[in-house]
Coordinates of C-alpha atoms and ligand atoms in Angstrom, one line a residue:
M249 CA 25.8 29.9 -8.2
P250 CA 24.5 33.5 -7.7
D251 CA 21.0 33.9 -6.5
N252 CA 19.2 35.4 -9.5
G253 CA 16.5 36.7 -7.3
E254 CA 13.8 34.8 -9.2
K255 CA 10.6 34.4 -7.4
L256 CA 9.4 30.8 -7.3
I257 CA 5.7 30.0 -7.7
M258 CA 4.2 29.3 -4.2
L259 CA 1.8 26.4 -4.0
S260 CA -0.1 24.9 -1.2
L261 CA 0.4 21.2 -0.5
E262 CA -2.9 20.3 -2.2
E263 CA -2.1 22.6 -5.2
A264 CA 1.4 21.0 -5.6
R265 CA -0.1 17.5 -5.5
A266 CA -2.8 18.4 -8.0
A267 CA -0.2 20.0 -10.3
I268 CA 1.9 16.8 -10.3
L269 CA -1.0 14.3 -10.5
G270 CA -2.5 16.2 -13.4
R271 CA 0.7 15.6 -15.4
I272 CA 1.3 11.9 -14.9
H273 CA 1.5 9.8 -18.0
I274 CA -0.3 6.7 -16.9
C275 CA 1.1 3.4 -17.8
G276 CA -0.2 2.0 -21.1
A277 CA 1.5 -1.4 -21.2
V278 CA 0.4 -4.7 -19.7
E279 CA 2.2 -7.9 -18.9
E280 CA 1.0 -11.2 -17.5
V281 CA 2.6 -12.8 -14.5
P282 CA 1.8 -16.1 -12.6
L283 CA 0.1 -15.7 -9.2
R284 CA 3.3 -16.4 -7.4
Q285 CA 5.0 -13.3 -8.9
A286 CA 2.1 -11.0 -8.5
L287 CA 2.6 -9.9 -5.0
G288 CA 2.8 -6.1 -4.8
R289 CA 1.9 -5.7 -8.5
F290 CA -0.9 -3.5 -9.8
V291 CA -3.8 -5.1 -11.6
A292 CA -4.0 -3.9 -15.2
E293 CA -7.3 -5.5 -16.3
Q294 CA -10.5 -6.3 -14.6
L295 CA -10.3 -9.8 -12.9
C296 CA -13.4 -12.0 -12.7
A297 CA -14.1 -15.2 -10.8
R298 CA -13.9 -18.3 -13.0
V299 CA -15.9 -20.5 -10.6
D300 CA -18.5 -20.2 -7.9
N301 CA -17.2 -20.2 -4.3
P302 CA -18.2 -22.5 -2.7
A303 CA -18.2 -24.5 -6.0
F304 CA -20.9 -26.8 -4.5
T305 CA -22.9 -26.8 -1.3
N306 CA -20.8 -28.6 1.3
S307 CA -20.5 -29.3 5.0
A308 CA -19.0 -26.8 7.4
M309 CA -18.5 -29.6 10.0
D310 CA -17.5 -33.2 10.5
G311 CA -20.9 -34.8 11.2
Y312 CA -24.0 -36.3 9.7
A313 CA -26.1 -35.1 6.7
L314 CA -29.8 -35.6 6.7
A315 CA -33.2 -34.3 5.6
V316 CA -35.0 -32.5 8.4
D317 CA -38.4 -34.0 7.3
D318 CA -37.0 -37.5 7.6
L319 CA -35.6 -36.8 11.0
V320 CA -38.9 -35.6 12.5
A321 CA -40.8 -38.5 10.9
A322 CA -38.3 -41.0 12.5
S323 CA -38.4 -39.4 16.0
F324 CA -34.8 -38.1 15.7
E325 CA -33.2 -41.5 15.1
L326 CA -31.9 -42.5 11.6
P327 CA -29.9 -45.4 10.3
L328 CA -26.5 -44.6 8.9
Q329 CA -25.9 -45.2 5.2
G330 CA -22.9 -44.1 3.2
A331 CA -20.3 -41.3 3.5
S332 CA -19.4 -38.1 1.7
R333 CA -15.6 -37.3 1.9
C334 CA -13.7 -34.3 0.5
G335 CA -13.0 -34.9 -3.2
D336 CA -16.0 -37.2 -3.6
P337 CA -18.5 -36.2 -6.3
P338 CA -21.9 -35.3 -4.7
G339 CA -23.8 -38.5 -3.8
V340 CA -27.5 -39.2 -3.1
L341 CA -29.0 -39.5 0.4
V342 CA -31.1 -42.7 0.7
P343 CA -34.5 -41.4 2.0
G344 CA -35.0 -42.1 5.7
T345 CA -31.2 -42.4 6.4
T346 CA -28.4 -40.2 7.5
M347 CA -25.0 -40.0 5.8
R348 CA -21.6 -39.5 7.4
I349 CA -20.1 -36.3 6.1
F350 CA -16.8 -34.4 6.5
T351 CA -15.9 -30.7 6.5
G352 CA -15.8 -29.5 2.9
A353 CA -17.4 -32.6 1.5
P354 CA -20.3 -32.2 -0.9
L355 CA -23.8 -32.3 0.6
P356 CA -25.6 -35.3 -0.9
E357 CA -28.7 -34.7 -3.0
G358 CA -31.8 -35.0 -0.8
A359 CA -30.0 -33.7 2.4
D360 CA -30.7 -30.2 3.7
T361 CA -28.9 -30.1 7.1
V362 CA -25.7 -31.3 8.9
V363 CA -25.5 -32.1 12.5
M364 CA -22.0 -32.0 14.0
Q365 CA -20.6 -35.2 15.3
E366 CA -20.2 -34.0 18.8
D367 CA -24.0 -33.6 19.1
I368 CA -25.1 -37.2 18.2
R369 CA -25.1 -40.6 20.0
L370 CA -24.8 -44.0 18.3
E371 CA -27.3 -46.4 19.8
R372 CA -28.7 -49.7 18.6
G373 CA -27.0 -49.2 15.2
K374 CA -28.7 -45.9 14.7
V375 CA -27.7 -42.3 14.9
V376 CA -29.6 -40.4 17.6
F377 CA -29.9 -36.6 17.0
P378 CA -30.6 -33.8 19.4
R379 CA -34.2 -32.3 19.2
S380 CA -33.1 -28.8 18.8
M381 CA -31.6 -27.8 15.5
Q382 CA -32.0 -25.3 12.6
P383 CA -32.9 -26.7 9.2
G384 CA -30.0 -25.8 6.9
Q385 CA -27.4 -25.5 9.7
N386 CA -23.7 -26.2 9.2
L387 CA -23.9 -25.8 5.4
R388 CA -21.7 -23.6 3.1
W389 CA -23.9 -22.8 0.2
R390 CA -22.8 -22.9 -3.4
A391 CA -21.7 -19.4 -4.5
E392 CA -22.5 -17.7 -1.2
D393 CA -19.1 -16.1 -1.3
F394 CA -18.8 -15.2 -5.0
R395 CA -20.2 -16.3 -8.2
S396 CA -18.4 -17.3 -11.5
G397 CA -18.2 -14.1 -13.5
D398 CA -18.3 -11.8 -10.5
R399 CA -15.8 -8.9 -10.9
L400 CA -13.2 -9.3 -8.1
Y401 CA -10.6 -6.6 -9.0
V402 CA -10.4 -3.5 -11.1
P403 CA -7.3 -1.9 -12.6
G404 CA -5.1 -0.1 -10.2
R405 CA -5.5 -2.5 -7.2
R406 CA -2.2 -3.4 -5.6
L407 CA -2.2 -7.1 -4.8
T408 CA -1.5 -8.5 -1.3
A409 CA -1.0 -12.1 -0.3
Y410 CA -4.7 -12.1 0.8
D411 CA -5.8 -10.9 -2.7
L412 CA -3.7 -13.7 -4.3
A413 CA -5.3 -16.3 -2.1
L414 CA -8.7 -15.1 -3.2
L415 CA -7.7 -15.1 -6.9
S416 CA -6.3 -18.6 -6.6
S417 CA -9.5 -19.8 -5.1
A418 CA -11.4 -18.1 -7.9
G419 CA -9.3 -20.1 -10.5
V420 CA -7.3 -17.2 -11.8
D421 CA -3.8 -18.4 -12.6
R422 CA -2.2 -15.5 -14.4
I423 CA -2.6 -11.9 -13.7
P424 CA -2.4 -9.0 -16.1
V425 CA -0.4 -6.3 -14.3
F426 CA 1.3 -3.1 -15.3
P427 CA 5.0 -3.5 -15.9
K428 CA 7.2 -2.3 -13.1
P429 CA 8.0 1.4 -13.6
R430 CA 11.6 1.9 -14.2
A431 CA 13.2 4.5 -12.0
Y432 CA 16.6 6.1 -11.8
V433 CA 17.9 7.7 -8.7
V434 CA 20.7 10.2 -8.4
A435 CA 22.1 12.4 -5.6
T436 CA 23.6 15.7 -6.5
G437 CA 26.3 17.5 -4.5
D438 CA 30.0 17.9 -4.5
E439 CA 30.1 17.3 -0.7
L440 CA 28.6 13.8 -0.8
V441 CA 30.5 10.6 -0.2
A442 CA 29.3 7.0 0.3
P443 CA 29.8 5.5 3.8
G444 CA 32.9 3.3 3.8
T445 CA 35.1 6.1 2.6
P446 CA 36.8 8.4 5.2
L447 CA 35.4 11.9 5.1
K448 CA 37.7 14.7 4.0
P449 CA 37.0 18.2 5.5
G450 CA 33.8 19.6 4.2
Q451 CA 32.4 16.3 3.0
I452 CA 29.3 14.4 4.4
Y453 CA 27.9 11.0 4.0
E454 CA 25.2 10.7 1.5
S455 CA 21.8 9.3 2.7
N456 CA 19.0 10.4 0.4
R457 CA 19.7 8.2 -2.5
L458 CA 19.4 5.0 -0.5
A459 CA 16.1 6.0 1.1
T460 CA 14.7 7.0 -2.3
L461 CA 15.8 3.7 -3.9
L462 CA 14.3 1.6 -1.1
Q463 CA 11.1 3.5 -1.0
L464 CA 10.7 3.2 -4.8
E465 CA 11.4 -0.5 -4.5
A466 CA 8.7 -0.8 -1.8
L467 CA 6.3 0.8 -4.2
G468 CA 7.0 -1.9 -6.8
A469 CA 9.5 0.0 -9.0
E470 CA 12.5 -1.5 -10.7
V471 CA 15.2 0.9 -9.6
N472 CA 18.6 1.8 -11.0
D473 CA 21.1 3.5 -8.8
G474 CA 22.7 6.4 -10.6
G475 CA 25.1 7.2 -7.8
T476 CA 26.2 10.7 -7.0
V477 CA 26.9 13.4 -9.5
S478 CA 28.6 16.7 -8.9
D479 CA 27.0 20.1 -9.2
D480 CA 27.9 20.9 -12.7
A481 CA 26.1 21.1 -16.1
A482 CA 28.3 18.5 -17.8
A483 CA 27.5 15.9 -15.1
L484 CA 23.8 16.7 -15.2
R485 CA 23.8 16.5 -19.0
A486 CA 25.4 13.1 -18.9
L487 CA 22.7 12.1 -16.4
L488 CA 20.0 13.3 -18.8
K489 CA 21.2 11.0 -21.5
A490 CA 20.8 8.0 -19.2
C491 CA 17.3 9.1 -18.4
A492 CA 15.5 8.6 -21.7
E493 CA 14.5 5.1 -20.9
Y494 CA 13.1 5.6 -17.4
D495 CA 9.6 6.3 -16.2
F496 CA 10.8 8.2 -13.1
V497 CA 14.0 10.1 -12.6
I498 CA 14.5 11.3 -9.1
T499 CA 17.4 13.5 -7.9
S500 CA 18.0 15.0 -4.6
G501 CA 19.7 18.3 -3.9
G502 CA 20.6 21.2 -6.2
V503 CA 17.2 22.8 -6.4
S504 CA 17.7 25.6 -3.9
V505 CA 17.2 29.0 -5.3
G506 CA 20.5 29.9 -7.0
D507 CA 21.3 26.2 -7.7
H508 CA 18.2 25.4 -9.6
D509 CA 19.1 27.3 -12.7
L510 CA 21.5 24.6 -13.4
V511 CA 18.9 21.8 -13.2
R512 CA 16.5 24.0 -15.2
Q513 CA 19.0 24.9 -17.8
V514 CA 20.0 21.3 -18.4
F515 CA 16.6 19.7 -18.1
S516 CA 14.7 22.2 -20.1
E517 CA 16.7 20.9 -23.1
I518 CA 14.6 17.8 -23.2
G519 CA 11.8 18.2 -20.7
N520 CA 9.2 20.6 -19.4
I521 CA 10.2 21.3 -15.8
D522 CA 8.3 23.4 -13.3
F523 CA 10.0 24.8 -10.2
W524 CA 8.0 25.8 -7.3
K525 CA 8.0 26.1 -3.6
A526 CA 5.3 24.2 -1.8
R527 CA 4.1 25.7 1.5
I528 CA 5.2 22.7 3.4
K529 CA 7.7 22.1 6.2
P530 CA 10.0 20.3 5.9
G531 CA 10.5 20.9 2.2
K532 CA 12.3 23.5 0.2
P533 CA 11.9 24.3 -3.5
L534 CA 11.1 21.3 -5.7
A535 CA 11.1 20.6 -9.4
F536 CA 8.8 18.4 -11.3
G537 CA 8.3 17.8 -15.0
R538 CA 7.9 15.4 -17.8
L539 CA 10.9 14.0 -19.7
G540 CA 10.3 12.9 -23.3
A541 CA 7.4 10.6 -24.1
R542 CA 7.1 8.7 -20.9
G543 CA 9.4 10.0 -18.2
H544 CA 8.7 12.0 -15.1
F545 CA 11.4 14.0 -13.3
F546 CA 11.4 15.0 -9.6
A547 CA 14.2 17.0 -8.1
L548 CA 13.7 16.6 -4.4
P549 CA 15.3 18.9 -1.8
G550 CA 18.7 17.9 -0.5
N551 CA 18.0 18.1 3.2
P552 CA 17.5 14.5 4.2
V553 CA 14.2 14.9 6.1
S554 CA 12.8 17.2 3.4
S555 CA 13.7 14.5 0.8
L556 CA 11.9 11.8 2.8
I557 CA 8.8 13.9 3.4
T558 CA 8.5 15.2 -0.2
F559 CA 9.0 11.7 -1.5
K560 CA 5.9 10.6 0.6
L561 CA 3.9 13.6 -0.3
F562 CA 4.6 13.8 -4.0
V563 CA 6.5 10.8 -5.5
E564 CA 4.5 8.1 -3.8
P565 CA 1.1 9.4 -5.2
A566 CA 2.7 9.9 -8.6
V567 CA 3.9 6.3 -8.7
L568 CA 0.4 5.1 -7.6
A569 CA -1.2 7.3 -10.3
W570 CA 1.1 5.9 -12.9
N571 CA -0.1 2.4 -11.9
H572 CA -3.8 3.6 -12.3
A573 CA -4.3 3.4 -8.5
A574 CA -6.1 6.1 -6.6
P575 CA -3.3 8.3 -5.3
R576 CA -4.2 8.4 -1.6
S577 CA -3.0 11.0 0.8
M578 CA -1.2 9.5 3.8
P579 CA -3.9 8.1 6.2
E580 CA -4.8 10.6 8.9
F581 CA -6.0 9.6 12.4
A582 CA -7.5 11.7 15.1
A583 CA -5.0 11.8 18.1
T584 CA -4.3 13.7 21.3
A585 CA -1.2 15.7 21.6
G586 CA 1.3 14.3 24.1
N587 CA 3.1 17.6 24.4
E588 CA 2.8 21.2 23.2
L589 CA 4.2 22.7 20.1
K590 CA 4.2 26.3 19.1
R591 CA 5.0 27.6 15.7
H592 CA 4.5 30.3 13.1
P593 CA 1.6 29.7 10.8
G594 CA 2.0 29.7 7.0
R595 CA 3.0 26.2 5.9
T596 CA 1.5 22.7 6.3
E597 CA 3.9 21.1 8.6
F598 CA 4.8 17.4 9.2
V599 CA 6.3 17.0 12.6
R600 CA 8.2 13.8 13.4
A601 CA 6.4 12.1 16.2
R602 CA 6.1 9.1 18.5
L603 CA 2.7 7.6 18.4
H604 CA 1.3 5.2 21.0
L605 CA -2.0 3.9 22.3
D606 CA -2.8 4.7 25.9
R607 CA -4.5 2.3 28.2
T608 CA -7.9 3.2 27.0
G609 CA -6.9 2.7 23.3
H610 CA -6.6 6.4 22.5
L611 CA -3.9 7.4 20.0
I612 CA -1.4 9.8 21.6
A613 CA 1.0 11.7 19.4
T614 CA 4.1 13.3 20.9
A615 CA 6.3 15.6 18.9
L616 CA 9.9 14.7 19.0
H617 CA 12.8 17.0 19.8
G618 CA 15.1 17.8 16.9
Q619 CA 12.8 18.8 14.0
G620 CA 15.5 20.3 11.8
S621 CA 15.4 19.0 8.3
H622 CA 19.0 17.8 8.6
Q623 CA 18.3 15.9 11.9
L624 CA 18.2 12.3 10.9
G625 CA 18.7 11.2 14.6
T626 CA 15.1 11.9 15.3
L627 CA 14.1 9.2 12.8
R628 CA 15.1 6.5 15.3
D629 CA 12.1 7.3 17.4
T630 CA 9.8 8.4 14.7
N631 CA 6.8 6.1 14.0
G632 CA 4.5 8.7 12.7
L633 CA 3.9 12.4 11.8
I634 CA 1.7 15.1 13.2
K635 CA 0.2 17.1 10.4
I636 CA -0.3 20.8 11.3
A637 CA -2.6 22.9 9.1
E638 CA -1.1 26.0 7.3
D639 CA -2.9 28.5 9.5
S640 CA -2.3 26.8 12.8
I641 CA -0.1 28.2 15.5
G642 CA 0.5 24.8 17.0
F643 CA -1.1 22.9 19.8
E644 CA -1.3 22.4 23.6
Q645 CA -0.8 19.2 25.3
G646 CA -4.1 17.3 25.3
E647 CA -5.4 19.1 22.2
A648 CA -6.7 17.2 19.2
V649 CA -4.2 16.7 16.4
I650 CA -3.9 14.8 13.2
A651 CA -1.6 11.8 13.3
I652 CA -0.2 9.9 10.3
P653 CA 1.2 6.5 11.3
L654 CA 4.2 5.3 9.4
G655 CA 3.5 1.6 9.8
L656 CA 0.8 0.5 12.2
D657 CA 3.0 -2.3 13.5
L658 CA 5.2 0.3 15.1
L659 CA 2.5 1.7 17.4
Ligands
AMP787 P1 20.9 21.3 -1.5 O1 19.4 21.0 -1.6 O2 21.7 20.6 -2.5 O3 21.2 22.7 -1.3 O4 21.3 20.6 -0.1 C1 20.7 21.0 1.1 C2 21.4 20.3 2.3 O5 21.2 18.9 2.2 C3 22.9 20.5 2.3 O6 23.3 20.6 3.7 C4 23.4 19.2 1.7 O7 24.8 18.9 2.1 C5 22.5 18.2 2.2 N1 22.3 17.1 1.2 C6 22.1 17.2 -0.1 N2 22.0 16.0 -0.7 C7 22.2 15.1 0.3 C8 22.2 13.7 0.3 N3 22.0 13.0 -0.9 N4 22.4 13.1 1.4 C9 22.5 13.8 2.6 N5 22.5 15.1 2.6 C10 22.4 15.8 1.5
MG788 MG1 23.6 20.6 -3.1

């Protein structure tokens, strides 16, 4: 493909993100799933508690329920009468007595305090209590956690196992969620071969498609693998036909200046595609657009590390926005540089880094060697990124830097 010399629009990272997020068709459909299938799904309608939690005032301890006034009147010795066990309906405390009670069992009417069993003595058929206690101690009050009707979740929240435990305790059994976005992933390039096949001269093993598929799955998408297509208009056109039913179509490669005319020529037949160059490193020209009534199209760069980073920077927020979630930037932490790095200003740079906590708990970020956007080897040691501002000339060892952990469990 000859370079037609066309100038691409240059956008900052923030401008590129805003350009994408401003053009997302947000999901309009809702489906209902049981709790067990709602992990990682995005809440589509406000969810309210159906019961109070606790549902009734109950004991926080195995012990004895009593009324403090009775206890004082009886010189801290009370006869034992009755028991409250888990699952029992709330009973009634006989005035002037104490009742055996177990953790989670309802506080009987007339009682206002529980003393834990370790603190009492049984003497002469009575329960002898300590003289120091707080009225109301060891109780879990009705609705102190949440109340029936309280709003627990709003649309866009991605549900974790903790959230589902809470919803289960709140009596919610089915969750309205957005349907999983359907995504289609394709690698473009005549040189690409799947591992397992011997390489012919000039060929390389393909890697972007797998990473894109897996990252989309981790974001809750239902992903179809479109394989590898060659760099020609007929192949791209065939791909387009398959795209009509997808929410996200993501390609890698073929958007370098010179190449991208092909993608533009074909995609402009059904979509409205913008090409630009974001002032980020790694990351080459990108394309983004809408396809038909519901689809979104991303053409990510072919260089493997550029493809990974642009996915994180642009595709991830787009999928979150589609699900009505606030499209967060990657979380940024203050860290100290473990080594120096010098560079030319002009682009926001994401440097692959090794993050660790030193003995005092400070976060140290060390830039790894091998930052070329083709250098996948560096990923083995990467557990974070250092973000360098557009106008920065780099940093000295010991200077403050911005670190982005890629999984806190890797620190
Ligand atoms: P392109 O963006 O198509 O010009 O590709 C840029 C560089 O990335 C070239 O060296 C390609 O061979 C390489 N590349 C493109 N697509 C992939 C892929 N899916 N997996 C691995 N490398 C790729
Ligand atoms: Mg290519």
